[in-house]
Short mmCIF file of C-alpha atoms in Angstrom, two decimals:
data_model
loop_
_atom_site.label_atom_id
_atom_site.label_comp_id
_atom_site.label_asym_id
_atom_site.label_seq_id
_atom_site.Cartn_x
_atom_site.Cartn_y
_atom_site.Cartn_z
CA MET J 1 5.32 2.49 -21.34
CA THR J 2 4.81 -0.80 -23.14
CA ASP J 3 8.55 -1.62 -23.15
CA LEU J 4 9.26 -0.53 -19.58
CA LYS J 5 7.15 -1.82 -16.72
CA LEU J 6 6.74 0.82 -14.03
CA SER J 7 5.17 0.56 -10.61
CA LEU J 8 5.06 2.96 -7.69
CA LEU J 9 5.90 2.92 -3.98
CA ASP J 10 3.73 5.13 -1.75
CA LEU J 11 4.68 5.67 1.90
CA ALA J 12 1.59 7.78 2.65
CA THR J 13 3.87 10.54 3.92
CA ILE J 14 2.42 13.01 6.42
CA GLU J 15 3.37 16.61 5.67
CA GLU J 16 4.89 18.77 8.38
CA GLY J 17 1.93 20.26 10.22
CA GLY J 18 -0.43 18.02 8.24
CA SER J 19 -2.74 15.22 9.29
CA VAL J 20 -2.97 11.48 8.78
CA ALA J 21 -6.33 11.98 7.08
CA SER J 22 -4.86 14.32 4.47
CA ALA J 23 -1.97 11.92 3.86
CA LEU J 24 -4.39 9.08 3.16
CA GLN J 25 -6.50 11.31 0.92
CA HIS J 26 -3.34 12.12 -1.03
CA SER J 27 -2.62 8.39 -1.41
CA VAL J 28 -5.95 8.04 -3.21
CA LYS J 29 -5.12 10.95 -5.52
CA LEU J 30 -1.68 9.48 -6.15
CA ALA J 31 -3.17 6.08 -7.04
CA GLN J 32 -5.68 7.65 -9.39
CA ALA J 33 -2.92 9.66 -11.08
CA ALA J 34 -0.76 6.54 -11.43
CA GLU J 35 -3.66 4.57 -12.89
CA THR J 36 -4.31 7.31 -15.46
CA ALA J 37 -0.60 7.50 -16.33
CA GLY J 38 -0.41 3.74 -16.95
CA TYR J 39 1.62 2.45 -14.01
CA ASP J 40 1.25 -1.29 -13.49
CA ARG J 41 0.79 -1.35 -9.71
CA ILE J 42 1.32 0.52 -6.44
CA TRP J 43 3.08 -0.78 -3.35
CA TYR J 44 2.47 0.29 0.27
CA ALA J 45 5.15 -0.30 2.92
CA GLU J 46 4.53 -1.29 6.52
CA HIS J 47 6.16 1.08 9.02
CA HIS J 48 5.41 1.59 12.72
CA ASN J 49 6.05 4.38 15.23
CA MET J 50 7.03 6.85 12.50
CA ALA J 51 5.25 10.17 12.86
CA THR J 52 5.70 11.05 9.18
CA ILE J 53 4.39 7.80 7.64
CA ALA J 54 0.74 6.73 7.66
CA SER J 55 1.06 3.29 6.01
CA SER J 56 1.30 1.21 9.20
CA SER J 57 -1.55 -1.02 7.98
CA PRO J 58 -1.05 -1.73 4.26
CA ALA J 59 -4.03 -4.11 4.02
CA VAL J 60 -6.47 -1.45 5.22
CA LEU J 61 -4.95 1.20 2.96
CA ILE J 62 -5.05 -1.16 -0.03
CA ALA J 63 -8.74 -1.86 0.60
CA HIS J 64 -9.54 1.85 0.63
CA VAL J 65 -7.49 2.71 -2.45
CA ALA J 66 -8.89 -0.28 -4.36
CA SER J 67 -12.39 1.04 -3.79
CA GLN J 68 -11.36 4.40 -5.29
CA THR J 69 -9.60 3.01 -8.39
CA GLU J 70 -10.55 0.62 -11.18
CA ARG J 71 -7.67 -1.34 -12.68
CA ILE J 72 -4.28 -0.67 -11.14
CA GLY J 73 -2.64 -3.44 -9.13
CA LEU J 74 -2.24 -2.83 -5.39
CA GLY J 75 0.17 -4.56 -3.08
CA ALA J 76 2.07 -4.54 0.17
CA GLY J 77 5.67 -3.60 -0.43
CA GLY J 78 5.75 -4.96 1.99
CA ILE J 79 4.24 -6.77 4.87
CA MET J 80 6.97 -7.29 7.46
CA LEU J 81 6.21 -10.94 8.13
CA PRO J 82 8.01 -11.22 11.51
CA ASN J 83 5.35 -8.82 12.86
CA HIS J 84 2.43 -11.12 12.01
CA SER J 85 1.22 -14.69 12.00
CA PRO J 86 1.11 -16.09 8.45
CA LEU J 87 -2.53 -17.13 9.00
CA VAL J 88 -3.66 -13.56 9.69
CA VAL J 89 -1.77 -12.24 6.64
CA ALA J 90 -3.38 -14.96 4.50
CA GLU J 91 -6.85 -14.04 5.74
CA GLN J 92 -6.33 -10.32 5.16
CA PHE J 93 -4.90 -10.61 1.67
CA GLY J 94 -7.20 -13.47 0.79
CA MET J 95 -10.12 -11.19 1.59
CA LEU J 96 -8.63 -8.41 -0.52
CA ALA J 97 -8.15 -10.83 -3.40
CA GLU J 98 -11.77 -11.96 -3.19
CA LEU J 99 -12.97 -8.34 -3.13
CA HIS J 100 -10.66 -7.18 -5.93
CA PRO J 101 -9.78 -10.19 -8.12
CA GLY J 102 -6.54 -9.98 -10.04
CA ARG J 103 -5.44 -6.71 -8.47
CA ILE J 104 -3.83 -7.76 -5.17
CA HIS J 105 -0.12 -8.46 -4.65
CA LEU J 106 1.87 -9.36 -1.55
CA GLY J 107 5.48 -8.36 -0.97
CA LEU J 108 7.12 -9.87 2.12
CA GLY J 109 10.02 -8.48 4.13
CA ARG J 110 12.10 -9.88 7.00
CA ALA J 111 12.85 -6.61 8.83
CA PRO J 112 10.42 -5.41 11.52
CA GLY J 113 9.97 -2.01 9.87
CA THR J 114 10.42 -0.23 13.18
CA ASP J 115 12.57 0.08 16.31
CA GLY J 116 13.12 -2.55 19.01
CA LEU J 117 10.68 -1.13 21.54
CA THR J 118 7.89 -0.97 18.97
CA PHE J 119 8.74 -4.48 17.79
CA ARG J 120 8.14 -5.73 21.32
CA ALA J 121 4.94 -3.69 21.50
CA LEU J 122 3.78 -5.68 18.48
CA ARG J 123 4.14 -8.72 20.77
CA ARG J 124 6.91 -10.20 18.65
CA THR J 125 10.36 -11.49 19.63
CA VAL J 126 13.75 -11.00 18.01
CA GLN J 127 13.66 -14.69 17.05
CA ALA J 128 10.66 -14.05 14.79
CA ALA J 129 12.94 -12.90 11.95
CA ASP J 130 14.77 -16.25 12.05
CA ALA J 131 11.51 -18.01 11.16
CA PHE J 132 10.99 -15.89 8.04
CA PRO J 133 11.69 -18.66 5.47
CA ASN J 134 9.32 -21.10 7.18
CA ASP J 135 6.71 -18.37 7.63
CA VAL J 136 6.79 -17.67 3.89
CA LEU J 137 6.18 -21.35 3.17
CA GLU J 138 3.34 -21.46 5.69
CA LEU J 139 1.74 -18.38 4.14
CA GLN J 140 2.04 -19.88 0.65
CA ALA J 141 0.25 -22.99 1.88
CA TYR J 142 -2.63 -20.98 3.33
CA LEU J 143 -3.09 -19.13 0.03
CA GLY J 144 -2.77 -22.28 -2.08
CA ASP J 145 -5.25 -24.85 -3.27
CA GLN J 146 -4.24 -27.82 -1.12
CA LEU J 147 -5.40 -28.51 2.42
CA PRO J 148 -2.47 -28.13 4.85
CA ILE J 149 -1.63 -31.24 6.85
CA THR J 150 -2.49 -29.32 10.03
CA ALA J 151 -6.08 -28.91 8.76
CA VAL J 152 -5.84 -25.18 9.51
CA ASN J 153 -7.16 -23.09 6.64
CA ALA J 154 -7.37 -19.40 5.82
CA TYR J 155 -10.97 -18.41 5.08
CA PRO J 156 -10.85 -16.28 3.02
CA GLY J 157 -7.44 -16.96 1.54
CA ARG J 158 -7.38 -20.58 0.50
CA GLY J 159 -7.27 -20.93 -3.28
CA THR J 160 -6.64 -17.24 -3.95
CA ASN J 161 -2.95 -17.81 -4.71
CA VAL J 162 -2.16 -14.15 -4.10
CA PRO J 163 1.13 -13.45 -5.94
CA ILE J 164 4.05 -13.23 -3.49
CA THR J 165 7.28 -11.27 -3.94
CA ILE J 166 10.28 -11.44 -1.60
CA LEU J 167 11.67 -8.01 -0.69
CA GLY J 168 15.26 -7.38 0.26
CA SER J 169 18.38 -5.24 0.26
CA SER J 170 20.94 -8.03 0.70
CA LEU J 171 21.87 -11.50 -0.48
CA PHE J 172 19.59 -13.12 2.12
CA GLY J 173 16.39 -12.13 0.35
CA ALA J 174 17.90 -12.85 -3.04
CA ASN J 175 18.88 -16.34 -1.96
CA LEU J 176 15.51 -17.13 -0.40
CA ALA J 177 13.56 -15.88 -3.42
CA ALA J 178 15.79 -17.96 -5.70
CA GLN J 179 15.33 -21.10 -3.58
CA LEU J 180 11.55 -20.73 -3.44
CA GLY J 181 11.12 -19.77 -7.09
CA LEU J 182 9.53 -16.40 -6.26
CA PRO J 183 9.91 -12.89 -7.70
CA TYR J 184 12.48 -10.69 -5.98
CA SER J 185 12.35 -6.94 -5.34
CA PHE J 186 15.47 -5.01 -4.34
CA ALA J 187 15.22 -1.79 -2.31
CA SER J 188 17.80 0.12 -4.36
CA HIS J 189 15.89 3.38 -3.93
CA PHE J 190 17.40 3.71 -0.44
CA ALA J 191 19.93 0.84 -0.11
CA PRO J 192 21.82 0.79 -3.42
CA GLN J 193 25.07 -0.92 -2.39
CA ALA J 194 24.34 -4.60 -3.05
CA LEU J 195 21.92 -4.23 -5.98
CA GLN J 196 23.90 -5.87 -8.77
CA ALA J 197 25.42 -8.60 -6.59
CA ALA J 198 22.02 -9.56 -5.17
CA VAL J 199 20.28 -9.64 -8.55
CA GLN J 200 23.09 -11.67 -10.11
CA HIS J 201 22.95 -14.15 -7.22
CA TYR J 202 19.17 -14.44 -7.56
CA ARG J 203 19.20 -15.04 -11.31
CA THR J 204 22.16 -17.45 -11.19
CA ASN J 205 20.66 -19.59 -8.42
CA TYR J 206 16.99 -19.39 -9.39
CA GLN J 207 14.97 -22.60 -8.93
CA PRO J 208 11.94 -22.54 -11.25
CA SER J 209 8.53 -23.01 -9.65
CA ALA J 210 5.16 -23.89 -11.16
CA ALA J 211 3.89 -20.33 -10.73
CA HIS J 212 7.16 -18.71 -11.82
CA PRO J 213 9.16 -20.75 -14.35
CA GLU J 214 11.47 -17.76 -14.91
CA PRO J 215 13.11 -15.36 -12.43
CA TYR J 216 11.52 -11.93 -12.06
CA VAL J 217 13.26 -8.87 -10.65
CA SER J 218 11.90 -5.49 -9.66
CA ALA J 219 14.20 -2.72 -8.41
CA GLY J 220 13.52 0.54 -6.62
CA VAL J 221 14.55 3.83 -8.22
CA ASN J 222 13.91 7.45 -7.25
CA VAL J 223 12.37 9.73 -9.86
CA ILE J 224 12.37 13.52 -9.99
CA ALA J 225 10.55 14.50 -13.18
CA ALA J 226 9.62 18.05 -14.18
CA GLU J 227 8.73 19.92 -17.37
CA ASN J 228 12.40 20.30 -18.31
CA ASP J 229 15.84 19.18 -17.14
CA GLU J 230 16.73 22.46 -15.44
CA ALA J 231 13.55 22.51 -13.35
CA ALA J 232 14.09 18.87 -12.40
CA ARG J 233 17.66 19.51 -11.24
CA ALA J 234 16.45 22.33 -9.00
CA LEU J 235 13.73 20.07 -7.66
CA PHE J 236 16.23 17.31 -6.94
CA ALA J 237 18.44 19.70 -4.97
CA ARG J 238 15.45 20.59 -2.80
CA ALA J 239 14.56 16.91 -2.39
CA GLU J 240 18.09 16.11 -1.21
CA VAL J 241 17.97 18.87 1.41
CA GLU J 242 14.56 17.68 2.57
CA ARG J 243 15.90 14.12 2.90
CA ILE J 244 18.82 15.39 4.99
CA ARG J 245 16.47 17.46 7.15
CA ALA J 246 14.11 14.54 7.73
CA PHE J 247 16.82 12.04 8.66
CA LEU J 248 18.87 14.32 10.88
CA SER J 249 15.80 15.69 12.66
CA ARG J 250 14.95 12.29 14.10
CA GLY J 251 15.10 12.35 17.87
CA ARG J 252 15.34 16.13 18.04
CA ASP J 253 12.79 18.15 19.99
CA VAL J 254 12.90 20.84 17.30
CA PRO J 255 13.34 19.68 13.68
CA LEU J 256 16.08 21.19 11.56
CA THR J 257 15.05 24.07 9.35
CA VAL J 258 15.63 23.94 5.60
CA GLU J 259 18.39 26.53 6.02
CA GLN J 260 20.12 24.43 8.68
CA ALA J 261 19.90 21.32 6.49
CA GLU J 262 21.36 23.22 3.55
CA SER J 263 24.27 24.42 5.68
CA ILE J 264 25.34 20.85 6.54
CA ARG J 265 24.73 19.39 3.07
CA ASP J 266 28.38 18.37 2.59
CA THR J 267 29.07 16.96 6.05
CA PRO J 268 29.86 13.23 6.30
CA ALA J 269 26.44 12.41 7.79
CA ALA J 270 24.56 14.35 5.10
CA THR J 271 26.74 12.92 2.35
CA GLU J 272 25.88 9.40 3.53
CA ILE J 273 22.17 10.27 3.44
CA ARG J 274 22.51 11.70 -0.06
CA SER J 275 24.28 8.53 -1.21
CA MET J 276 21.08 6.60 -0.48
CA MET J 277 19.63 8.35 -3.54
CA ARG J 278 22.39 7.11 -5.85
CA TYR J 279 19.83 5.67 -8.23
CA THR J 280 17.67 8.66 -9.14
CA ALA J 281 16.33 9.64 -12.54
CA VAL J 282 16.27 13.43 -12.83
CA GLY J 283 15.02 15.50 -15.76
CA GLY J 284 12.24 16.25 -18.18
CA PRO J 285 10.14 13.36 -19.51
CA GLU J 286 12.56 12.28 -22.26
CA ARG J 287 15.65 12.48 -20.06
CA VAL J 288 13.92 10.57 -17.24
CA ARG J 289 12.84 7.89 -19.69
CA GLU J 290 16.41 7.43 -20.90
CA GLN J 291 17.71 7.15 -17.35
CA LEU J 292 15.03 4.64 -16.36
CA VAL J 293 15.85 2.46 -19.36
CA ASP J 294 19.54 2.64 -18.46
CA PHE J 295 18.82 1.77 -14.83
CA ALA J 296 16.66 -1.20 -15.82
CA LYS J 297 19.62 -2.55 -17.81
CA LEU J 298 22.06 -1.89 -14.95
CA ALA J 299 19.78 -3.61 -12.43
CA ASP J 300 18.84 -6.41 -14.85
CA ALA J 301 15.25 -5.65 -13.77
CA ASP J 302 11.95 -6.66 -15.32
CA GLU J 303 10.08 -3.93 -13.42
CA LEU J 304 11.04 -0.61 -11.84
CA VAL J 305 9.46 0.44 -8.55
CA THR J 306 9.54 4.22 -8.75
CA VAL J 307 9.66 6.50 -5.70
CA HIS J 308 8.87 10.18 -6.23
CA PRO J 309 10.44 12.22 -3.38
CA ALA J 310 9.48 15.67 -4.68
CA PRO J 311 9.09 18.07 -1.73
CA THR J 312 5.44 19.03 -2.28
CA ARG J 313 2.41 16.94 -3.12
CA ALA J 314 1.67 18.90 -6.28
CA GLU J 315 5.24 18.37 -7.48
CA GLN J 316 5.04 14.68 -6.60
CA LEU J 317 1.85 14.22 -8.64
CA GLU J 318 3.48 16.05 -11.56
CA SER J 319 6.56 13.85 -11.29
CA ILE J 320 4.39 10.73 -11.39
CA ARG J 321 2.63 11.98 -14.52
CA LEU J 322 5.76 13.14 -16.32
CA GLY J 323 7.82 10.15 -15.20
CA ALA J 324 5.58 7.88 -17.26
CA ALA J 325 5.30 10.20 -20.27
CA GLY J 326 8.74 10.00 -21.84
#
């Protein structure tokens, strides 16, 4: 993996009929497997009011996983900054950086990561997203070495200089990251449409900063790796059906069955859901490696954030191992 930098996105998914506790235990196993396989870092996304996702508090999850691993980088991918005050984020991630030096990363997003009612329950307003650029600057100041002019400091936090990445799926994030001289991560694993335009805009308009003289791009990509190409293709077909079932079951009292999801696989709604997985590497280790290299070139990316949507936990762990072995 020396010529292809791979990281991992973990949503701490709760299995149907499973528990939050088992999902979080699986996140530890996943991190340990990724560390053994040589992945560079793992990202945890902030989501709220989603019954199938247990990563609502990335900072707490990072602290737990860090205590169960040794070397792998751990970051929020991301913290949805409109949900929080920059001071609190600086204190949380400053503390993590002091506890686990050199291992903590901070990705920042502008979306709330939830629905409108939950956003209000977080005691935020719709105007909070408009303050995102200024909030990023405020957060940077809290994590930096200089005393802010307001004399408000983050303790812990000040002087930790936790590395910050701007997340996005549009030109807004690309433009902000370029203006601030920060790394940029594009969510092409589920929002592939604007990938190349956003990355090109970011690289063309990049303003070098002291911490980042050169632009740096990471891009999300789905991976379905198995022992051979045929097994991986069968696994991908199951993963597509499971994605359709999960999305179209939202708001229903009784979730769709696998058979029902399969029967509507080619409907317009299901086709749109499947298109979200446009960038997916599928195959045995060698074939997956070739596809990841090709995707890195297409995305003009320095790092690939892999997402492994295999239907079962055992298959996901195997995909993580094999996806790094080609």
